[in-house]
Amino acid sequence: GAGVSQTPSNKVTEKGKYVELRCDPISGHTALYWYRQSLGQGPEFLIYFQGTGAADDSGLPNDRFFAVRPEGSVSTLKIQRTERGDSAVYLCASSSTPHNSPLHFGNGTRLTVT
Amino acid sequence: AQKVTQAQTEISVVEKEDVTLDCVYETRDTTYYLFWYKQPPSGELVFLIRRNSFDEQNEISGRYSWNFQKSTSSFNFTITASQVVDSAVYFCALSEFNKGTSYGKLTFGQGTILTVHP
């Protein structure tokens, strides 16, 4: 079956603009995660959804970042007033249950803020 | 707070050599999971293994083996008879599983870039 799909694969935007990054998890996976990976670093946790609700958003860096998952499947990460420091690869992952299954990661969206 | 340290930033070996990637972790929790992920140039993180804190038994899967030692807080990964296709960035990660915390909330190390030359 299909894996985790993220679109777009690349996004270039100007400082101050608003962007949306989309994640399509594996069908039936209830848990969904967003991570951010800066160049040369390991991924850093941003937010975790169980179903439609954000169960843990402790990794979001500030209030410019927001994520939704209205129907419990597709999720959108939204960044307002982008800054150059937001440039990174944004990774999405899903798992079939939140407590036992390994995470399946997508290929990520590379965001570049100019 | 949790922390994962992968002290080796880059390793370069020649095909068929054995190579060990080091991982040291810090956690205050008694229940936790340890992971290794592989990130090839395509960027997708590929799950390799998960161990829980109750099970210190070493594991072997083909050319891959893992040595988990709680006494030294280490979870090292060895590739035997390395191949060019093993070239990738390898990440060690830790998840604390407390009540109300998802085990998928991982703390990653900085990664080790492994290059295997033909």
Short mmCIF file of N, CA, C and O in Angstrom, two decimals, chain B residues 2 4 6 9 15-16 31 34 74-75 84 108-109 118:
data_model
loop_
_atom_site.label_atom_id
_atom_site.label_comp_id
_atom_site.label_asym_id
_atom_site.label_seq_id
_atom_site.Cartn_x
_atom_site.Cartn_y
_atom_site.Cartn_z
N GLN B 2 15.35 14.36 28.22
CA GLN B 2 15.97 13.28 27.48
C GLN B 2 17.04 13.83 26.58
O GLN B 2 16.93 14.95 26.08
N VAL B 4 19.98 12.29 23.47
CA VAL B 4 20.64 11.21 22.74
C VAL B 4 21.89 11.79 22.09
O VAL B 4 21.82 12.82 21.41
N GLN B 6 25.12 11.01 19.62
CA GLN B 6 25.85 10.20 18.65
C GLN B 6 27.14 10.94 18.37
O GLN B 6 27.17 11.90 17.60
N THR B 9 30.26 11.95 14.04
CA THR B 9 29.54 12.74 13.05
C THR B 9 29.58 12.05 11.69
O THR B 9 28.56 11.97 10.98
N GLU B 15 34.07 -1.11 1.64
CA GLU B 15 33.14 -2.23 1.57
C GLU B 15 33.74 -3.48 2.21
O GLU B 15 34.92 -3.75 2.09
N LYS B 16 32.87 -4.20 2.91
CA LYS B 16 33.17 -5.45 3.60
C LYS B 16 33.77 -5.25 4.99
O LYS B 16 33.92 -6.23 5.73
N THR B 31 10.93 3.51 32.12
CA THR B 31 10.32 2.83 30.99
C THR B 31 10.55 3.66 29.74
O THR B 31 10.08 4.81 29.68
N LEU B 34 14.11 2.56 22.70
CA LEU B 34 15.24 3.02 21.89
C LEU B 34 15.04 2.55 20.46
O LEU B 34 14.54 1.44 20.23
N SER B 74 23.87 2.80 26.72
CA SER B 74 24.30 2.80 25.32
C SER B 74 23.47 1.81 24.50
O SER B 74 22.99 0.80 25.03
N PHE B 75 23.34 2.13 23.24
CA PHE B 75 22.58 1.29 22.32
C PHE B 75 23.29 1.36 20.98
O PHE B 75 22.91 2.10 20.08
N VAL B 84 27.99 -0.84 -0.09
CA VAL B 84 27.79 0.54 -0.55
C VAL B 84 26.36 1.01 -0.27
O VAL B 84 26.13 2.17 0.08
N PHE B 108 15.75 12.50 18.94
CA PHE B 108 16.76 11.95 18.05
C PHE B 108 18.14 12.47 18.41
O PHE B 108 18.30 13.60 18.91
N GLY B 109 19.15 11.65 18.11
CA GLY B 109 20.52 12.13 18.13
C GLY B 109 20.79 12.94 16.87
O GLY B 109 19.90 13.09 16.01
N PRO B 118 33.36 1.59 -2.36
CA PRO B 118 33.56 0.29 -3.03
C PRO B 118 35.02 -0.15 -3.00
O PRO B 118 35.92 0.67 -2.80
#
